[in-house]
Amino acid sequence: PDQQRLNSLFKKIRPHIQDANYRRCAEALVFQAEFSVAFTTGCRIFISRDYMRGFDDESIAFVLSHELAHSVRGDAVRYWLHRIKDFA
């Protein structure tokens, strides 16, 4: 039920993604965590089950949009490049 709800919300947001590459590859997944969290790894957005159960559809749609913005801007890649640089 949580994944179906997330898919439904994401389906409504997907047409508004202006970057065609992200419109094709983006997907949203529900996962189990010990706390409410959402993050992106680029083309994938992960939202914890607790998050899905603790917030209404409007809030989840906002989180999806926020994470999509991180994806389109390439923030996940920049984050890891900075982390790698710190170890070099």
PDB file of N, CA and C in Angstrom:
ATOM      1  N   PRO A   1       0.813  -1.223   0.000  1.00  0.00           N
ATOM      2  CA  PRO A   1       0.000   0.000   0.000  1.00  0.00           C
ATOM      3  C   PRO A   1       0.849   1.278   0.000  1.00  0.00           C
ATOM      4  N   ASP A   2       1.964   1.301   0.743  1.00  0.00           N
ATOM      5  CA  ASP A   2       2.800   2.502   0.769  1.00  0.00           C
ATOM      6  C   ASP A   2       3.442   2.749  -0.591  1.00  0.00           C
ATOM      7  N   GLN A   3       3.954   1.676  -1.219  1.00  0.00           N
ATOM      8  CA  GLN A   3       4.585   1.843  -2.527  1.00  0.00           C
ATOM      9  C   GLN A   3       3.559   2.258  -3.576  1.00  0.00           C
ATOM     10  N   GLN A   4       2.364   1.705  -3.502  1.00  0.00           N
ATOM     11  CA  GLN A   4       1.304   2.081  -4.453  1.00  0.00           C
ATOM     12  C   GLN A   4       0.933   3.554  -4.293  1.00  0.00           C
ATOM     13  N   ARG A   5       0.836   3.999  -3.058  1.00  0.00           N
ATOM     14  CA  ARG A   5       0.526   5.406  -2.793  1.00  0.00           C
ATOM     15  C   ARG A   5       1.633   6.310  -3.336  1.00  0.00           C
ATOM     16  N   LEU A   6       2.879   5.933  -3.096  1.00  0.00           N
ATOM     17  CA  LEU A   6       4.003   6.720  -3.590  1.00  0.00           C
ATOM     18  C   LEU A   6       4.021   6.739  -5.116  1.00  0.00           C
ATOM     19  N   ASN A   7       3.775   5.597  -5.736  1.00  0.00           N
ATOM     20  CA  ASN A   7       3.728   5.538  -7.205  1.00  0.00           C
ATOM     21  C   ASN A   7       2.654   6.459  -7.755  1.00  0.00           C
ATOM     22  N   SER A   8       1.509   6.465  -7.115  1.00  0.00           N
ATOM     23  CA  SER A   8       0.403   7.316  -7.554  1.00  0.00           C
ATOM     24  C   SER A   8       0.773   8.798  -7.462  1.00  0.00           C
ATOM     25  N   LEU A   9       1.377   9.185  -6.362  1.00  0.00           N
ATOM     26  CA  LEU A   9       1.798  10.580  -6.194  1.00  0.00           C
ATOM     27  C   LEU A   9       2.889  10.953  -7.192  1.00  0.00           C
ATOM     28  N   PHE A  10       3.836  10.040  -7.380  1.00  0.00           N
ATOM     29  CA  PHE A  10       4.934  10.303  -8.302  1.00  0.00           C
ATOM     30  C   PHE A  10       4.440  10.415  -9.742  1.00  0.00           C
ATOM     31  N   LYS A  11       3.443   9.637 -10.077  1.00  0.00           N
ATOM     32  CA  LYS A  11       2.856   9.679 -11.420  1.00  0.00           C
ATOM     33  C   LYS A  11       2.267  11.063 -11.712  1.00  0.00           C
ATOM     34  N   LYS A  12       1.722  11.708 -10.685  1.00  0.00           N
ATOM     35  CA  LYS A  12       1.152  13.054 -10.852  1.00  0.00           C
ATOM     36  C   LYS A  12       2.248  14.108 -11.016  1.00  0.00           C
ATOM     37  N   ILE A  13       3.392  13.875 -10.404  1.00  0.00           N
ATOM     38  CA  ILE A  13       4.491  14.847 -10.446  1.00  0.00           C
ATOM     39  C   ILE A  13       5.339  14.683 -11.699  1.00  0.00           C
ATOM     40  N   ARG A  14       5.526  13.459 -12.152  1.00  0.00           N
ATOM     41  CA  ARG A  14       6.438  13.155 -13.268  1.00  0.00           C
ATOM     42  C   ARG A  14       6.249  14.054 -14.498  1.00  0.00           C
ATOM     43  N   PRO A  15       5.022  14.345 -14.946  1.00  0.00           N
ATOM     44  CA  PRO A  15       4.877  15.182 -16.149  1.00  0.00           C
ATOM     45  C   PRO A  15       5.443  16.601 -15.981  1.00  0.00           C
ATOM     46  N   HIS A  16       5.645  17.038 -14.758  1.00  0.00           N
ATOM     47  CA  HIS A  16       6.141  18.387 -14.502  1.00  0.00           C
ATOM     48  C   HIS A  16       7.665  18.461 -14.458  1.00  0.00           C
ATOM     49  N   ILE A  17       8.329  17.316 -14.581  1.00  0.00           N
ATOM     50  CA  ILE A  17       9.795  17.297 -14.613  1.00  0.00           C
ATOM     51  C   ILE A  17      10.218  17.811 -15.984  1.00  0.00           C
ATOM     52  N   GLN A  18      10.923  18.917 -16.003  1.00  0.00           N
ATOM     53  CA  GLN A  18      11.281  19.530 -17.280  1.00  0.00           C
ATOM     54  C   GLN A  18      12.469  18.853 -17.951  1.00  0.00           C
ATOM     55  N   ASP A  19      13.352  18.272 -17.187  1.00  0.00           N
ATOM     56  CA  ASP A  19      14.520  17.600 -17.736  1.00  0.00           C
ATOM     57  C   ASP A  19      14.103  16.217 -18.238  1.00  0.00           C
ATOM     58  N   ALA A  20      14.151  16.009 -19.549  1.00  0.00           N
ATOM     59  CA  ALA A  20      13.679  14.753 -20.156  1.00  0.00           C
ATOM     60  C   ALA A  20      14.427  13.536 -19.634  1.00  0.00           C
ATOM     61  N   ASN A  21      15.719  13.679 -19.328  1.00  0.00           N
ATOM     62  CA  ASN A  21      16.494  12.546 -18.812  1.00  0.00           C
ATOM     63  C   ASN A  21      15.932  12.059 -17.484  1.00  0.00           C
ATOM     64  N   TYR A  22      15.553  12.981 -16.616  1.00  0.00           N
ATOM     65  CA  TYR A  22      15.011  12.590 -15.316  1.00  0.00           C
ATOM     66  C   TYR A  22      13.575  12.121 -15.419  1.00  0.00           C
ATOM     67  N   ARG A  23      12.853  12.632 -16.388  1.00  0.00           N
ATOM     68  CA  ARG A  23      11.477  12.177 -16.595  1.00  0.00           C
ATOM     69  C   ARG A  23      11.487  10.698 -16.974  1.00  0.00           C
ATOM     70  N   ARG A  24      12.510  10.263 -17.723  1.00  0.00           N
ATOM     71  CA  ARG A  24      12.610   8.870 -18.150  1.00  0.00           C
ATOM     72  C   ARG A  24      13.115   7.947 -17.040  1.00  0.00           C
ATOM     73  N   CYS A  25      14.105   8.376 -16.290  1.00  0.00           N
ATOM     74  CA  CYS A  25      14.752   7.430 -15.395  1.00  0.00           C
ATOM     75  C   CYS A  25      14.298   7.535 -13.941  1.00  0.00           C
ATOM     76  N   ALA A  26      13.677   8.612 -13.559  1.00  0.00           N
ATOM     77  CA  ALA A  26      13.334   8.811 -12.149  1.00  0.00           C
ATOM     78  C   ALA A  26      12.308   7.785 -11.664  1.00  0.00           C
ATOM     79  N   GLU A  27      12.546   7.297 -10.457  1.00  0.00           N
ATOM     80  CA  GLU A  27      11.588   6.425  -9.797  1.00  0.00           C
ATOM     81  C   GLU A  27      11.654   6.685  -8.300  1.00  0.00           C
ATOM     82  N   ALA A  28      10.583   6.359  -7.630  1.00  0.00           N
ATOM     83  CA  ALA A  28      10.513   6.573  -6.184  1.00  0.00           C
ATOM     84  C   ALA A  28      10.238   5.236  -5.510  1.00  0.00           C
ATOM     85  N   LEU A  29      10.965   4.986  -4.439  1.00  0.00           N
ATOM     86  CA  LEU A  29      10.875   3.701  -3.747  1.00  0.00           C
ATOM     87  C   LEU A  29      10.675   3.905  -2.252  1.00  0.00           C
ATOM     88  N   VAL A  30       9.839   3.066  -1.663  1.00  0.00           N
ATOM     89  CA  VAL A  30       9.643   3.055  -0.212  1.00  0.00           C
ATOM     90  C   VAL A  30      10.600   2.027   0.375  1.00  0.00           C
ATOM     91  N   PHE A  31      11.234   2.373   1.490  1.00  0.00           N
ATOM     92  CA  PHE A  31      12.135   1.425   2.140  1.00  0.00           C
ATOM     93  C   PHE A  31      11.946   1.496   3.649  1.00  0.00           C
ATOM     94  N   GLN A  32      12.413   0.473   4.316  1.00  0.00           N
ATOM     95  CA  GLN A  32      12.293   0.395   5.775  1.00  0.00           C
ATOM     96  C   GLN A  32      13.490   1.078   6.425  1.00  0.00           C
ATOM     97  N   ALA A  33      13.230   1.969   7.367  1.00  0.00           N
ATOM     98  CA  ALA A  33      14.284   2.625   8.145  1.00  0.00           C
ATOM     99  C   ALA A  33      13.772   2.791   9.563  1.00  0.00           C
ATOM    100  N   GLU A  34      14.655   3.126  10.461  1.00  0.00           N
ATOM    101  CA  GLU A  34      14.261   3.281  11.858  1.00  0.00           C
ATOM    102  C   GLU A  34      13.766   4.680  12.169  1.00  0.00           C
ATOM    103  N   PHE A  35      13.716   5.550  11.147  1.00  0.00           N
ATOM    104  CA  PHE A  35      13.250   6.917  11.340  1.00  0.00           C
ATOM    105  C   PHE A  35      12.730   7.440  10.007  1.00  0.00           C
ATOM    106  N   SER A  36      12.078   8.586  10.032  1.00  0.00           N
ATOM    107  CA  SER A  36      11.536   9.190   8.814  1.00  0.00           C
ATOM    108  C   SER A  36      12.651   9.890   8.057  1.00  0.00           C
ATOM    109  N   VAL A  37      12.838   9.473   6.813  1.00  0.00           N
ATOM    110  CA  VAL A  37      13.916  10.046   6.005  1.00  0.00           C
ATOM    111  C   VAL A  37      13.558   9.935   4.520  1.00  0.00           C
ATOM    112  N   ALA A  38      14.080  10.878   3.747  1.00  0.00           N
ATOM    113  CA  ALA A  38      13.951  10.837   2.291  1.00  0.00           C
ATOM    114  C   ALA A  38      15.274  11.324   1.705  1.00  0.00           C
ATOM    115  N   PHE A  39      15.692  10.685   0.605  1.00  0.00           N
ATOM    116  CA  PHE A  39      16.930  11.108  -0.050  1.00  0.00           C
ATOM    117  C   PHE A  39      16.927  10.624  -1.492  1.00  0.00           C
ATOM    118  N   THR A  40      17.852  11.165  -2.275  1.00  0.00           N
ATOM    119  CA  THR A  40      17.983  10.751  -3.660  1.00  0.00           C
ATOM    120  C   THR A  40      19.409  10.286  -3.936  1.00  0.00           C
ATOM    121  N   THR A  41      19.529   9.368  -4.883  1.00  0.00           N
ATOM    122  CA  THR A  41      20.848   8.915  -5.331  1.00  0.00           C
ATOM    123  C   THR A  41      21.079   9.314  -6.780  1.00  0.00           C
ATOM    124  N   GLY A  42      20.246  10.175  -7.287  1.00  0.00           N
ATOM    125  CA  GLY A  42      20.328  10.588  -8.686  1.00  0.00           C
ATOM    126  C   GLY A  42      18.989  10.352  -9.349  1.00  0.00           C
ATOM    127  N   CYS A  43      18.847   9.205  -9.981  1.00  0.00           N
ATOM    128  CA  CYS A  43      17.578   8.892 -10.645  1.00  0.00           C
ATOM    129  C   CYS A  43      16.558   8.237  -9.717  1.00  0.00           C
ATOM    130  N   ARG A  44      16.972   7.860  -8.552  1.00  0.00           N
ATOM    131  CA  ARG A  44      16.055   7.194  -7.614  1.00  0.00           C
ATOM    132  C   ARG A  44      15.847   8.043  -6.368  1.00  0.00           C
ATOM    133  N   ILE A  45      14.594   8.080  -5.932  1.00  0.00           N
ATOM    134  CA  ILE A  45      14.242   8.772  -4.696  1.00  0.00           C
ATOM    135  C   ILE A  45      13.776   7.703  -3.716  1.00  0.00           C
ATOM    136  N   PHE A  46      14.288   7.769  -2.508  1.00  0.00           N
ATOM    137  CA  PHE A  46      13.927   6.819  -1.461  1.00  0.00           C
ATOM    138  C   PHE A  46      13.200   7.561  -0.345  1.00  0.00           C
ATOM    139  N   ILE A  47      12.063   7.016   0.059  1.00  0.00           N
ATOM    140  CA  ILE A  47      11.285   7.587   1.163  1.00  0.00           C
ATOM    141  C   ILE A  47      10.970   6.453   2.130  1.00  0.00           C
ATOM    142  N   SER A  48      11.252   6.688   3.391  1.00  0.00           N
ATOM    143  CA  SER A  48      11.049   5.627   4.378  1.00  0.00           C
ATOM    144  C   SER A  48       9.559   5.369   4.628  1.00  0.00           C
ATOM    145  N   ARG A  49       9.285   4.151   5.022  1.00  0.00           N
ATOM    146  CA  ARG A  49       7.921   3.737   5.334  1.00  0.00           C
ATOM    147  C   ARG A  49       7.317   4.617   6.439  1.00  0.00           C
ATOM    148  N   ASP A  50       8.113   4.943   7.455  1.00  0.00           N
ATOM    149  CA  ASP A  50       7.633   5.820   8.525  1.00  0.00           C
ATOM    150  C   ASP A  50       7.215   7.179   7.983  1.00  0.00           C
ATOM    151  N   TYR A  51       7.981   7.706   7.050  1.00  0.00           N
ATOM    152  CA  TYR A  51       7.648   8.986   6.419  1.00  0.00           C
ATOM    153  C   TYR A  51       6.301   8.864   5.710  1.00  0.00           C
ATOM    154  N   MET A  52       6.142   7.783   4.945  1.00  0.00           N
ATOM    155  CA  MET A  52       4.899   7.583   4.196  1.00  0.00           C
ATOM    156  C   MET A  52       3.692   7.508   5.130  1.00  0.00           C
ATOM    157  N   ARG A  53       3.870   6.905   6.263  1.00  0.00           N
ATOM    158  CA  ARG A  53       2.754   6.707   7.195  1.00  0.00           C
ATOM    159  C   ARG A  53       2.517   7.915   8.090  1.00  0.00           C
ATOM    160  N   GLY A  54       3.499   8.815   8.166  1.00  0.00           N
ATOM    161  CA  GLY A  54       3.382   9.948   9.073  1.00  0.00           C
ATOM    162  C   GLY A  54       2.923  11.239   8.426  1.00  0.00           C
ATOM    163  N   PHE A  55       2.817  11.256   7.093  1.00  0.00           N
ATOM    164  CA  PHE A  55       2.487  12.501   6.407  1.00  0.00           C
ATOM    165  C   PHE A  55       1.379  12.294   5.376  1.00  0.00           C
ATOM    166  N   ASP A  56       0.652  13.368   5.094  1.00  0.00           N
ATOM    167  CA  ASP A  56      -0.430  13.307   4.116  1.00  0.00           C
ATOM    168  C   ASP A  56       0.133  13.399   2.689  1.00  0.00           C
ATOM    169  N   ASP A  57      -0.741  13.204   1.698  1.00  0.00           N
ATOM    170  CA  ASP A  57      -0.308  13.177   0.299  1.00  0.00           C
ATOM    171  C   ASP A  57       0.368  14.474  -0.137  1.00  0.00           C
ATOM    172  N   GLU A  58      -0.144  15.591   0.315  1.00  0.00           N
ATOM    173  CA  GLU A  58       0.429  16.881  -0.070  1.00  0.00           C
ATOM    174  C   GLU A  58       1.877  17.003   0.438  1.00  0.00           C
ATOM    175  N   SER A  59       2.104  16.565   1.652  1.00  0.00           N
ATOM    176  CA  SER A  59       3.458  16.615   2.220  1.00  0.00           C
ATOM    177  C   SER A  59       4.408  15.670   1.485  1.00  0.00           C
ATOM    178  N   ILE A  60       3.926  14.477   1.157  1.00  0.00           N
ATOM    179  CA  ILE A  60       4.754  13.514   0.424  1.00  0.00           C
ATOM    180  C   ILE A  60       5.068  14.055  -0.971  1.00  0.00           C
ATOM    181  N   ALA A  61       4.092  14.672  -1.625  1.00  0.00           N
ATOM    182  CA  ALA A  61       4.321  15.260  -2.946  1.00  0.00           C
ATOM    183  C   ALA A  61       5.376  16.365  -2.861  1.00  0.00           C
ATOM    184  N   PHE A  62       5.339  17.145  -1.789  1.00  0.00           N
ATOM    185  CA  PHE A  62       6.354  18.182  -1.588  1.00  0.00           C
ATOM    186  C   PHE A  62       7.744  17.549  -1.447  1.00  0.00           C
ATOM    187  N   VAL A  63       7.836  16.497  -0.656  1.00  0.00           N
ATOM    188  CA  VAL A  63       9.122  15.814  -0.458  1.00  0.00           C
ATOM    189  C   VAL A  63       9.627  15.248  -1.785  1.00  0.00           C
ATOM    190  N   LEU A  64       8.752  14.629  -2.553  1.00  0.00           N
ATOM    191  CA  LEU A  64       9.147  14.113  -3.869  1.00  0.00           C
ATOM    192  C   LEU A  64       9.693  15.229  -4.752  1.00  0.00           C
ATOM    193  N   SER A  65       8.997  16.355  -4.786  1.00  0.00           N
ATOM    194  CA  SER A  65       9.437  17.490  -5.602  1.00  0.00           C
ATOM    195  C   SER A  65      10.786  18.014  -5.128  1.00  0.00           C
ATOM    196  N   HIS A  66      10.953  18.092  -3.826  1.00  0.00           N
ATOM    197  CA  HIS A  66      12.207  18.554  -3.245  1.00  0.00           C
ATOM    198  C   HIS A  66      13.367  17.626  -3.638  1.00  0.00           C
ATOM    199  N   GLU A  67      13.149  16.336  -3.513  1.00  0.00           N
ATOM    200  CA  GLU A  67      14.196  15.364  -3.864  1.00  0.00           C
ATOM    201  C   GLU A  67      14.468  15.359  -5.362  1.00  0.00           C
ATOM    202  N   LEU A  68      13.436  15.555  -6.165  1.00  0.00           N
ATOM    203  CA  LEU A  68      13.635  15.656  -7.618  1.00  0.00           C
ATOM    204  C   LEU A  68      14.508  16.857  -7.958  1.00  0.00           C
ATOM    205  N   ALA A  69      14.315  17.955  -7.258  1.00  0.00           N
ATOM    206  CA  ALA A  69      15.144  19.137  -7.490  1.00  0.00           C
ATOM    207  C   ALA A  69      16.613  18.810  -7.205  1.00  0.00           C
ATOM    208  N   HIS A  70      16.864  18.063  -6.120  1.00  0.00           N
ATOM    209  CA  HIS A  70      18.235  17.625  -5.836  1.00  0.00           C
ATOM    210  C   HIS A  70      18.772  16.771  -6.982  1.00  0.00           C
ATOM    211  N   SER A  71      17.947  15.877  -7.511  1.00  0.00           N
ATOM    212  CA  SER A  71      18.363  15.002  -8.606  1.00  0.00           C
ATOM    213  C   SER A  71      18.745  15.805  -9.839  1.00  0.00           C
ATOM    214  N   VAL A  72      17.867  16.697 -10.243  1.00  0.00           N
ATOM    215  CA  VAL A  72      18.089  17.477 -11.463  1.00  0.00           C
ATOM    216  C   VAL A  72      19.339  18.353 -11.327  1.00  0.00           C
ATOM    217  N   ARG A  73      19.578  18.880 -10.130  1.00  0.00           N
ATOM    218  CA  ARG A  73      20.757  19.731  -9.904  1.00  0.00           C
ATOM    219  C   ARG A  73      22.041  18.924  -9.763  1.00  0.00           C
ATOM    220  N   GLY A  74      21.935  17.621  -9.617  1.00  0.00           N
ATOM    221  CA  GLY A  74      23.120  16.779  -9.484  1.00  0.00           C
ATOM    222  C   GLY A  74      23.743  16.848  -8.097  1.00  0.00           C
ATOM    223  N   ASP A  75      22.948  17.173  -7.100  1.00  0.00           N
ATOM    224  CA  ASP A  75      23.470  17.327  -5.739  1.00  0.00           C
ATOM    225  C   ASP A  75      24.077  16.048  -5.177  1.00  0.00           C
ATOM    226  N   ALA A  76      23.506  14.895  -5.485  1.00  0.00           N
ATOM    227  CA  ALA A  76      24.042  13.635  -4.963  1.00  0.00           C
ATOM    228  C   ALA A  76      25.453  13.394  -5.494  1.00  0.00           C
ATOM    229  N   VAL A  77      25.669  13.663  -6.764  1.00  0.00           N
ATOM    230  CA  VAL A  77      26.987  13.486  -7.363  1.00  0.00           C
ATOM    231  C   VAL A  77      27.981  14.462  -6.732  1.00  0.00           C
ATOM    232  N   ARG A  78      27.563  15.713  -6.586  1.00  0.00           N
ATOM    233  CA  ARG A  78      28.447  16.717  -5.967  1.00  0.00           C
ATOM    234  C   ARG A  78      28.810  16.325  -4.538  1.00  0.00           C
ATOM    235  N   TYR A  79      27.832  15.827  -3.796  1.00  0.00           N
ATOM    236  CA  TYR A  79      28.078  15.406  -2.420  1.00  0.00           C
ATOM    237  C   TYR A  79      29.172  14.344  -2.370  1.00  0.00           C
ATOM    238  N   TRP A  80      29.043  13.307  -3.201  1.00  0.00           N
ATOM    239  CA  TRP A  80      30.019  12.221  -3.171  1.00  0.00           C
ATOM    240  C   TRP A  80      31.387  12.658  -3.681  1.00  0.00           C
ATOM    241  N   LEU A  81      31.408  13.560  -4.646  1.00  0.00           N
ATOM    242  CA  LEU A  81      32.697  14.078  -5.115  1.00  0.00           C
ATOM    243  C   LEU A  81      33.417  14.831  -3.994  1.00  0.00           C
ATOM    244  N   HIS A  82      32.679  15.606  -3.218  1.00  0.00           N
ATOM    245  CA  HIS A  82      33.272  16.311  -2.084  1.00  0.00           C
ATOM    246  C   HIS A  82      33.758  15.325  -1.026  1.00  0.00           C
ATOM    247  N   ARG A  83      32.976  14.284  -0.779  1.00  0.00           N
ATOM    248  CA  ARG A  83      33.382  13.279   0.205  1.00  0.00           C
ATOM    249  C   ARG A  83      34.655  12.567  -0.218  1.00  0.00           C
ATOM    250  N   ILE A  84      34.747  12.219  -1.494  1.00  0.00           N
ATOM    251  CA  ILE A  84      35.937  11.548  -2.023  1.00  0.00           C
ATOM    252  C   ILE A  84      37.138  12.476  -1.911  1.00  0.00           C
ATOM    253  N   LYS A  85      36.926  13.739  -2.248  1.00  0.00           N
ATOM    254  CA  LYS A  85      38.010  14.724  -2.170  1.00  0.00           C
ATOM    255  C   LYS A  85      38.541  14.832  -0.746  1.00  0.00           C
ATOM    256  N   ASP A  86      37.659  14.744   0.237  1.00  0.00           N
ATOM    257  CA  ASP A  86      38.065  14.834   1.646  1.00  0.00           C
ATOM    258  C   ASP A  86      39.004  13.690   2.042  1.00  0.00           C
ATOM    259  N   PHE A  87      38.850  12.537   1.388  1.00  0.00           N
ATOM    260  CA  PHE A  87      39.682  11.373   1.718  1.00  0.00           C
ATOM    261  C   PHE A  87      40.978  11.334   0.922  1.00  0.00           C
ATOM    262  N   ALA A  88      41.049  12.125  -0.134  1.00  0.00           N
ATOM    263  CA  ALA A  88      42.248  12.114  -1.006  1.00  0.00           C
ATOM    264  C   ALA A  88      43.408  12.858  -0.392  1.00  0.00           C
TER     265      ALA A  88
END
